[in-house]
PDB file of C-alpha atoms in Angstrom:
ATOM      1  CA  MET A 283     -62.457 -16.796   3.837  1.00 50.00           C
ATOM      2  CA  ALA A 284     -61.636 -13.432   5.371  1.00 59.00           C
ATOM      3  CA  PRO A 285     -59.142 -15.775   8.740  1.00 58.00           C
ATOM      4  CA  LEU A 286     -57.505 -17.074   5.750  1.00 54.00           C
ATOM      5  CA  ALA A 287     -56.283 -14.414   3.799  1.00 56.00           C
ATOM      6  CA  VAL A 288     -55.153 -12.552   7.273  1.00 50.00           C
ATOM      7  CA  LEU A 289     -53.783 -15.922   8.048  1.00 54.00           C
ATOM      8  CA  ILE A 290     -51.644 -15.286   4.231  1.00 57.00           C
ATOM      9  CA  LEU A 291     -51.042 -11.912   5.045  1.00 56.00           C
ATOM     10  CA  GLY A 292     -49.495 -12.413   8.427  1.00 57.00           C
ATOM     11  CA  LEU A 293     -46.885 -14.796   7.056  1.00 56.00           C
ATOM     12  CA  GLY A 294     -45.940 -13.145   4.370  1.00 56.00           C
ATOM     13  CA  ILE A 295     -45.416 -10.814   6.181  1.00 58.00           C
ATOM     14  CA  ILE A 296     -42.807 -12.200   8.753  1.00 57.00           C
ATOM     15  CA  GLY A 297     -41.969 -13.961   6.048  1.00 55.00           C
ATOM     16  CA  GLY A 298     -40.584 -10.795   4.646  1.00 55.00           C
ATOM     17  CA  TYR A 299     -38.807  -9.303   7.937  1.00 53.00           C
ATOM     18  CA  PHE A 300     -37.181 -12.856   8.035  1.00 52.00           C
ATOM     19  CA  TYR A 301     -35.254 -12.473   4.141  1.00 55.00           C
ATOM     20  CA  VAL A 302     -34.466  -8.441   5.404  1.00 44.00           C
ATOM     21  CA  ALA A 303     -33.490  -9.651   8.657  1.00 50.00           C
ATOM     22  CA  GLN A 304     -30.907 -12.576   6.791  1.00 54.00           C
ATOM     23  CA  GLN A 305     -29.541 -10.601   4.017  1.00 55.00           C
ATOM     24  CA  GLN A 306     -28.559  -8.023   6.762  1.00 54.00           C
ATOM     25  CA  THR A 307     -26.484 -10.773   8.227  1.00 48.00           C
ATOM     26  CA  LYS A 308     -24.975 -12.067   4.633  1.00 49.00           C
ATOM     27  CA  ARG A 309     -24.057  -8.310   3.834  1.00 52.00           C
ATOM     28  CA  GLY A 310     -22.604  -8.041   7.768  1.00 51.00           C
ATOM     29  CA  MET A 311     -20.181 -11.196   7.672  1.00 49.00           C
ATOM     30  CA  THR A 312     -18.625  -9.544   4.020  1.00 49.00           C
ATOM     31  CA  GLU A 313     -18.174  -6.926   5.297  1.00 53.00           C
ATOM     32  CA  SER A 314     -16.339  -8.311   8.620  1.00 50.00           C
ATOM     33  CA  GLN A 315     -15.217 -10.711   5.928  1.00 52.00           C
ATOM     34  CA  GLN A 316     -13.397  -8.099   4.084  1.00 51.00           C
ATOM     35  CA  SER A 317     -12.159  -5.770   7.064  1.00 55.00           C
ATOM     36  CA  ALA A 318     -10.210  -9.323   7.819  1.00 51.00           C
ATOM     37  CA  ILE A 319      -8.220  -9.708   4.197  1.00 47.00           C
ATOM     38  CA  LYS A 320      -7.451  -6.159   4.369  1.00 54.00           C
ATOM     39  CA  LYS A 321      -6.083  -6.253   7.322  1.00 52.00           C
ATOM     40  CA  VAL A 322      -4.018  -9.400   5.964  1.00 42.00           C
ATOM     41  CA  THR A 323      -2.994  -7.925   3.635  1.00 48.00           C
ATOM     42  CA  SER A 324      -1.696  -4.528   5.009  1.00 50.00           C
ATOM     43  CA  LYS A 325       0.538  -6.623   7.212  1.00 47.00           C
ATOM     44  CA  GLN A 326       1.706  -9.149   4.025  1.00 48.00           C
ATOM     45  CA  HIS A 327       2.820  -6.126   2.390  1.00 46.00           C
ATOM     46  CA  ALA A 328       4.649  -4.668   5.326  1.00 46.00           C
ATOM     47  CA  SER A 329       6.289  -7.833   5.796  1.00 44.00           C
ATOM     48  CA  LYS A 330       7.537  -7.886   1.927  1.00 44.00           C
ATOM     49  CA  SER A 331       8.566  -4.529   1.809  1.00 44.00           C
ATOM     50  CA  SER A 332      10.775  -5.088   5.034  1.00 44.00           C
ATOM     51  CA  ALA A 333      12.186  -7.946   3.158  1.00 47.00           C
ATOM     52  CA  VAL A 334      16.333  -7.371   2.205  1.00 49.00           C
ATOM     53  CA  LYS A 335      17.032  -7.270  -1.054  1.00 60.00           C
ATOM     54  CA  PRO A 336      19.824  -8.417  -3.887  1.00 61.00           C
ATOM     55  CA  SER A 337      21.999  -5.856  -4.965  1.00 70.00           C
ATOM     56  CA  ASP A 338      22.878  -6.860  -7.964  1.00 65.00           C
ATOM     57  CA  MET A 339      20.050  -6.794 -10.247  1.00 51.00           C
ATOM     58  CA  GLY A 340      20.734  -5.041 -13.242  1.00 47.00           C
ATOM     59  CA  GLU A 341      20.243  -1.583 -12.882  1.00 43.00           C
ATOM     60  CA  SER A 342      19.880   1.690 -15.132  1.00 35.00           C
ATOM     61  CA  ARG A 343      23.563   1.384 -15.827  1.00 34.00           C
ATOM     62  CA  GLU A 344      23.510   5.204 -16.421  1.00 36.00           C
ATOM     63  CA  ARG A 345      22.237   5.936 -12.986  1.00 38.00           C
ATOM     64  CA  SER A 346      24.819   8.644 -11.334  1.00 39.00           C
ATOM     65  CA  SER A 347      25.326   8.042  -7.105  1.00 48.00           C
ATOM     66  CA  GLN A 348      22.703   9.051  -5.047  1.00 55.00           C
ATOM     67  CA  SER A 349      21.680   7.991  -1.011  1.00 57.00           C
ATOM     68  CA  THR A 350      18.150   7.259  -0.787  1.00 54.00           C
ATOM     69  CA  ALA A 351      17.862   8.103   3.404  1.00 54.00           C
ATOM     70  CA  GLY A 352      16.461   5.350   5.922  1.00 58.00           C
ATOM     71  CA  SER A 353      16.833   2.655   3.114  1.00 72.00           C
ATOM     72  CA  GLN A 354      18.347  -0.233   4.446  1.00 82.00           C
ATOM     73  CA  ASP A 355      17.551  -3.566   2.197  1.00 90.00           C
ATOM     74  CA  TYR A 356      21.306  -3.965   1.149  1.00 96.00           C
ATOM     75  CA  VAL A 357      23.473  -4.652   4.416  1.00 97.00           C
ATOM     76  CA  VAL A 358      26.075  -6.929   4.610  1.00 97.00           C
ATOM     77  CA  ASP A 359      26.241  -9.531   7.158  1.00 96.00           C
ATOM     78  CA  VAL A 360      30.120  -8.941   7.739  1.00 96.00           C
ATOM     79  CA  ALA A 361      30.072 -10.661  11.087  1.00 93.00           C
ATOM     80  CA  LYS A 362      28.466 -13.726   8.880  1.00 93.00           C
ATOM     81  CA  LEU A 363      31.265 -13.435   5.868  1.00 94.00           C
ATOM     82  CA  LEU A 364      34.220 -13.098   8.344  1.00 93.00           C
ATOM     83  CA  ARG A 365      33.219 -16.680  10.353  1.00 87.00           C
ATOM     84  CA  GLU A 366      32.878 -18.664   7.886  1.00 77.00           C
ATOM     85  CA  ARG A 367      36.139 -17.496   6.951  1.00 74.00           C
ATOM     86  CA  SER A 368      39.822 -16.299   8.592  1.00 79.00           C
ATOM     87  CA  GLY A 369      39.368 -13.036   6.259  1.00 90.00           C
ATOM     88  CA  ALA A 370      37.587 -11.525   3.759  1.00 96.00           C
ATOM     89  CA  VAL A 371      39.841 -11.375  -0.050  1.00 97.00           C
ATOM     90  CA  PHE A 372      39.232  -9.119  -2.655  1.00 97.00           C
ATOM     91  CA  THR A 373      40.768  -9.273  -5.384  1.00 96.00           C
ATOM     92  CA  ARG A 374      40.785  -7.306  -9.712  1.00 94.00           C
ATOM     93  CA  GLN A 375      43.368  -6.901 -12.116  1.00 89.00           C
ATOM     94  CA  GLY A 376      45.302  -3.895 -12.159  1.00 80.00           C
ATOM     95  CA  VAL A 377      48.394  -2.269 -12.634  1.00 79.00           C
ATOM     96  CA  ASN A 378      48.216   1.563 -10.305  1.00 84.00           C
ATOM     97  CA  ALA A 379      45.577  -0.344  -8.555  1.00 91.00           C
ATOM     98  CA  PRO A 380      45.867  -2.600  -5.480  1.00 94.00           C
ATOM     99  CA  THR A 381      46.003  -6.565  -6.831  1.00 95.00           C
ATOM    100  CA  ARG A 382      44.970  -7.528  -3.221  1.00 96.00           C
ATOM    101  CA  ILE A 383      42.481  -6.352  -0.299  1.00 98.00           C
ATOM    102  CA  GLU A 384      41.821  -8.399   2.506  1.00 97.00           C
ATOM    103  CA  LEU A 385      39.101  -7.411   5.122  1.00 98.00           C
ATOM    104  CA  GLN A 386      39.974  -8.964   8.452  1.00 96.00           C
ATOM    105  CA  ALA A 387      38.087  -8.296  12.148  1.00 95.00           C
ATOM    106  CA  ASP A 388      40.669  -6.889  14.522  1.00 89.00           C
ATOM    107  CA  PRO A 389      41.465  -8.913  17.464  1.00 83.00           C
ATOM    108  CA  GLN A 390      42.999  -5.962  19.646  1.00 83.00           C
ATOM    109  CA  THR A 391      39.757  -3.464  18.379  1.00 85.00           C
ATOM    110  CA  ALA A 392      35.644  -3.949  18.242  1.00 84.00           C
ATOM    111  CA  ASN A 393      36.859  -3.097  14.391  1.00 92.00           C
ATOM    112  CA  TYR A 394      38.744  -4.385  11.236  1.00 97.00           C
ATOM    113  CA  ARG A 395      41.704  -3.793   9.493  1.00 96.00           C
ATOM    114  CA  LEU A 396      42.263  -3.703   5.756  1.00 97.00           C
ATOM    115  CA  THR A 397      45.264  -5.651   4.467  1.00 96.00           C
ATOM    116  CA  ILE A 398      46.071  -3.565   0.566  1.00 96.00           C
ATOM    117  CA  GLN A 399      48.447  -5.498  -1.850  1.00 94.00           C
ATOM    118  CA  TYR A 400      49.837  -3.826  -4.867  1.00 90.00           C
ATOM    119  CA  GLN A 401      51.009  -5.986  -7.568  1.00 84.00           C
ATOM    120  CA  HIS A 402      55.440  -4.353  -6.922  1.00 81.00           C
ATOM    121  CA  ALA A 403      54.669  -2.878  -3.965  1.00 83.00           C
ATOM    122  CA  ASP A 404      54.960  -4.402   0.087  1.00 86.00           C
ATOM    123  CA  ALA A 405      51.702  -5.093   1.502  1.00 92.00           C
ATOM    124  CA  VAL A 406      49.677  -2.539   3.524  1.00 95.00           C
ATOM    125  CA  THR A 407      47.529  -2.710   6.514  1.00 96.00           C
ATOM    126  CA  MET A 408      44.946   0.047   8.008  1.00 96.00           C
ATOM    127  CA  LYS A 409      42.651  -0.052  10.379  1.00 96.00           C
ATOM    128  CA  ALA A 410      39.198   0.348   8.933  1.00 97.00           C
ATOM    129  CA  THR A 411      35.166   1.113  10.780  1.00 97.00           C
ATOM    130  CA  ILE A 412      32.042  -0.064   9.190  1.00 98.00           C
ATOM    131  CA  ARG A 413      28.795   0.538   9.992  1.00 97.00           C
ATOM    132  CA  ASN A 414      25.285   0.733   7.876  1.00 97.00           C
ATOM    133  CA  VAL A 415      24.097   3.598   5.211  1.00 97.00           C
ATOM    134  CA  ALA A 416      21.450   5.336   3.501  1.00 96.00           C
ATOM    135  CA  THR A 417      21.506   3.626   0.608  1.00 96.00           C
ATOM    136  CA  LYS A 418      23.940   4.898  -2.182  1.00 96.00           C
ATOM    137  CA  THR A 419      23.793   3.387  -6.134  1.00 97.00           C
ATOM    138  CA  ILE A 420      27.591   3.571  -7.505  1.00 98.00           C
ATOM    139  CA  LYS A 421      28.481   3.810 -10.467  1.00 96.00           C
ATOM    140  CA  VAL A 422      31.396   1.043 -10.840  1.00 96.00           C
ATOM    141  CA  PHE A 423      33.606  -0.653 -13.427  1.00 93.00           C
ATOM    142  CA  SER A 424      33.299  -4.419 -13.597  1.00 95.00           C
ATOM    143  CA  ALA A 425      35.647  -6.784 -12.020  1.00 93.00           C
ATOM    144  CA  ASP A 426      34.328  -9.652 -14.303  1.00 86.00           C
ATOM    145  CA  ALA A 427      33.936  -7.737 -17.661  1.00 77.00           C
ATOM    146  CA  ALA A 428      36.830  -4.665 -18.074  1.00 75.00           C
ATOM    147  CA  GLY A 429      35.392  -1.809 -19.336  1.00 78.00           C
ATOM    148  CA  GLN A 430      31.955  -2.518 -18.523  1.00 91.00           C
ATOM    149  CA  THR A 431      30.358  -0.549 -16.142  1.00 93.00           C
ATOM    150  CA  ARG A 432      26.886  -0.802 -14.257  1.00 95.00           C
ATOM    151  CA  THR A 433      25.343   0.330 -11.135  1.00 97.00           C
ATOM    152  CA  VAL A 434      24.382  -1.710  -8.058  1.00 97.00           C
ATOM    153  CA  LYS A 435      22.808  -0.712  -4.499  1.00 97.00           C
ATOM    154  CA  CYS A 436      24.910  -0.364  -0.946  1.00 98.00           C
ATOM    155  CA  ASN A 437      23.993   0.032   2.719  1.00 98.00           C
ATOM    156  CA  THR A 438      27.496  -1.207   4.101  1.00 98.00           C
ATOM    157  CA  GLU A 439      30.588   1.305   4.082  1.00 98.00           C
ATOM    158  CA  ILE A 440      33.939   0.747   5.447  1.00 98.00           C
ATOM    159  CA  LYS A 441      36.199   3.392   6.134  1.00 98.00           C
ATOM    160  CA  VAL A 442      39.802   3.337   6.353  1.00 98.00           C
ATOM    161  CA  GLY A 443      41.783   4.473   8.499  1.00 97.00           C
ATOM    162  CA  SER A 444      45.405   4.948   9.498  1.00 95.00           C
ATOM    163  CA  PHE A 445      48.393   2.404   9.387  1.00 95.00           C
ATOM    164  CA  THR A 446      48.348  -0.431  12.304  1.00 93.00           C
ATOM    165  CA  ASP A 447      52.157   0.612  12.357  1.00 89.00           C
ATOM    166  CA  GLU A 448      54.583   3.314  12.391  1.00 82.00           C
ATOM    167  CA  GLY A 449      57.027   1.773  10.095  1.00 78.00           C
ATOM    168  CA  SER A 450      57.590   4.297   6.533  1.00 79.00           C
ATOM    169  CA  HIS A 451      54.670   3.767   3.720  1.00 85.00           C
ATOM    170  CA  SER A 452      54.135   5.018   0.226  1.00 86.00           C
ATOM    171  CA  GLN A 453      52.283   8.325  -0.561  1.00 88.00           C
ATOM    172  CA  THR A 454      49.755   6.415  -2.752  1.00 88.00           C
ATOM    173  CA  ALA A 455      49.259   4.142   0.050  1.00 90.00           C
ATOM    174  CA  ALA A 456      48.878   7.499   2.904  1.00 92.00           C
ATOM    175  CA  ASN A 457      46.309   9.121   0.124  1.00 93.00           C
ATOM    176  CA  MET A 458      43.847   6.077   1.319  1.00 95.00           C
ATOM    177  CA  ILE A 459      43.552   6.942   5.015  1.00 97.00           C
ATOM    178  CA  GLY A 460      39.682   8.827   5.017  1.00 98.00           C
ATOM    179  CA  ASP A 461      38.362   6.975   1.934  1.00 98.00           C
ATOM    180  CA  LYS A 462      35.467   4.483   2.063  1.00 98.00           C
ATOM    181  CA  PHE A 463      34.863   1.773   0.845  1.00 99.00           C
ATOM    182  CA  TYR A 464      32.479  -0.601   0.241  1.00 99.00           C
ATOM    183  CA  LEU A 465      30.249  -4.244   0.675  1.00 99.00           C
ATOM    184  CA  PHE A 466      27.108  -5.652  -1.913  1.00 98.00           C
ATOM    185  CA  TYR A 467      25.705  -8.875  -2.246  1.00 97.00           C
ATOM    186  CA  ASN A 468      26.543  -9.703  -6.060  1.00 95.00           C
ATOM    187  CA  ALA A 469      23.856 -11.390  -8.036  1.00 93.00           C
ATOM    188  CA  HIS A 470      26.410 -14.527  -8.251  1.00 92.00           C
ATOM    189  CA  GLY A 471      25.693 -15.146  -4.462  1.00 92.00           C
ATOM    190  CA  THR A 472      29.108 -13.786  -3.511  1.00 95.00           C
ATOM    191  CA  VAL A 473      30.354 -10.015  -1.679  1.00 97.00           C
ATOM    192  CA  SER A 474      31.824  -7.515  -4.222  1.00 98.00           C
ATOM    193  CA  LEU A 475      33.753  -4.877  -2.226  1.00 99.00           C
ATOM    194  CA  VAL A 476      34.079  -0.965  -4.040  1.00 98.00           C
ATOM    195  CA  THR A 477      36.649   0.692  -3.649  1.00 97.00           C
ATOM    196  CA  PRO A 478      37.723   4.956  -5.361  1.00 95.00           C
ATOM    197  CA  ASN A 479      39.372   3.855  -8.983  1.00 92.00           C
ATOM    198  CA  TYR A 480      42.867   4.276  -8.054  1.00 91.00           C
ATOM    199  CA  ALA A 481      44.059   3.536 -11.105  1.00 86.00           C
ATOM    200  CA  GLY A 482      42.368   6.732 -12.653  1.00 81.00           C
ATOM    201  CA  ASN A 483      42.725   4.796 -15.836  1.00 75.00           C
ATOM    202  CA  VAL A 484      39.593   6.861 -17.989  1.00 75.00           C
ATOM    203  CA  GLU A 485      38.900   8.366 -20.778  1.00 72.00           C
ATOM    204  CA  THR A 486      37.069  11.538 -19.563  1.00 77.00           C
ATOM    205  CA  LYS A 487      36.629  13.547 -16.402  1.00 76.00           C
ATOM    206  CA  ALA A 488      33.117  12.778 -16.367  1.00 77.00           C
ATOM    207  CA  ASN A 489      34.410   8.631 -15.253  1.00 83.00           C
ATOM    208  CA  THR A 490      36.071  10.015 -12.791  1.00 85.00           C
ATOM    209  CA  ALA A 491      33.385   9.414  -9.975  1.00 90.00           C
ATOM    210  CA  ILE A 492      32.864   5.823 -11.426  1.00 94.00           C
ATOM    211  CA  MET A 493      34.192   3.584  -8.658  1.00 95.00           C
ATOM    212  CA  ASN A 494      36.349  -0.376  -9.422  1.00 95.00           C
ATOM    213  CA  GLU A 495      34.878  -3.525  -8.100  1.00 97.00           C
ATOM    214  CA  TYR A 496      36.890  -6.087  -6.565  1.00 97.00           C
ATOM    215  CA  ALA A 497      35.421  -9.710  -6.762  1.00 96.00           C
ATOM    216  CA  GLN A 498      35.357 -11.951  -3.521  1.00 96.00           C
ATOM    217  CA  ALA A 499      37.789 -14.437  -3.946  1.00 92.00           C
ATOM    218  CA  SER A 500      37.980 -18.486  -2.856  1.00 82.00           C
ATOM    219  CA  ALA A 501      38.767 -19.827   0.024  1.00 66.00           C
ATOM    220  CA  ALA A 502      42.165 -21.390  -1.293  1.00 51.00           C
ATOM    221  CA  GLU A 503      43.211 -17.936  -2.813  1.00 56.00           C
TER     222      GLU A 503
END
């Protein structure tokens, strides 16, 4: 009986050893898998964070204009915009403000030009430069809803330069030199242009900072 007992005891010890070793192996594999999953999840999160976002998503209508350093989520592809058409035209109904603004690439330089048309005045053409800036949250009067405001986010800034010719121009047009316009992708899938509110038709002083949205015109316009 004694040899049999020793044999059973030995088998029990060996079995216990293999059980412990097996559990350690399983635990090691689980930790490796968890580490791999964490790495994949981290990469996916980073990829989502860098994706381009739409600019016009019904943001709060009462947020004030502000800049967020380092963010470039709302850049408009100007080269693509102008490649699809000879020029991008933006329109808005109004009396004391431009009714039609066309953005074109300047064939003589690496910059751009803006042709600005008022309802009862000759069009003027002005030089322009475009650059991407930190995200700006801007409150605008919507192009398709009179008197309605909303906030949009922009990264693409247009700076109005001097006239392209040496002729005489109105003081109204001359006052635009140095002004900043902005481009953004709207909820309709097209591009909108944002300008200062040149009409000045606001009820309170607090509304003078609200800018105007110009809608992108169809190819036929």
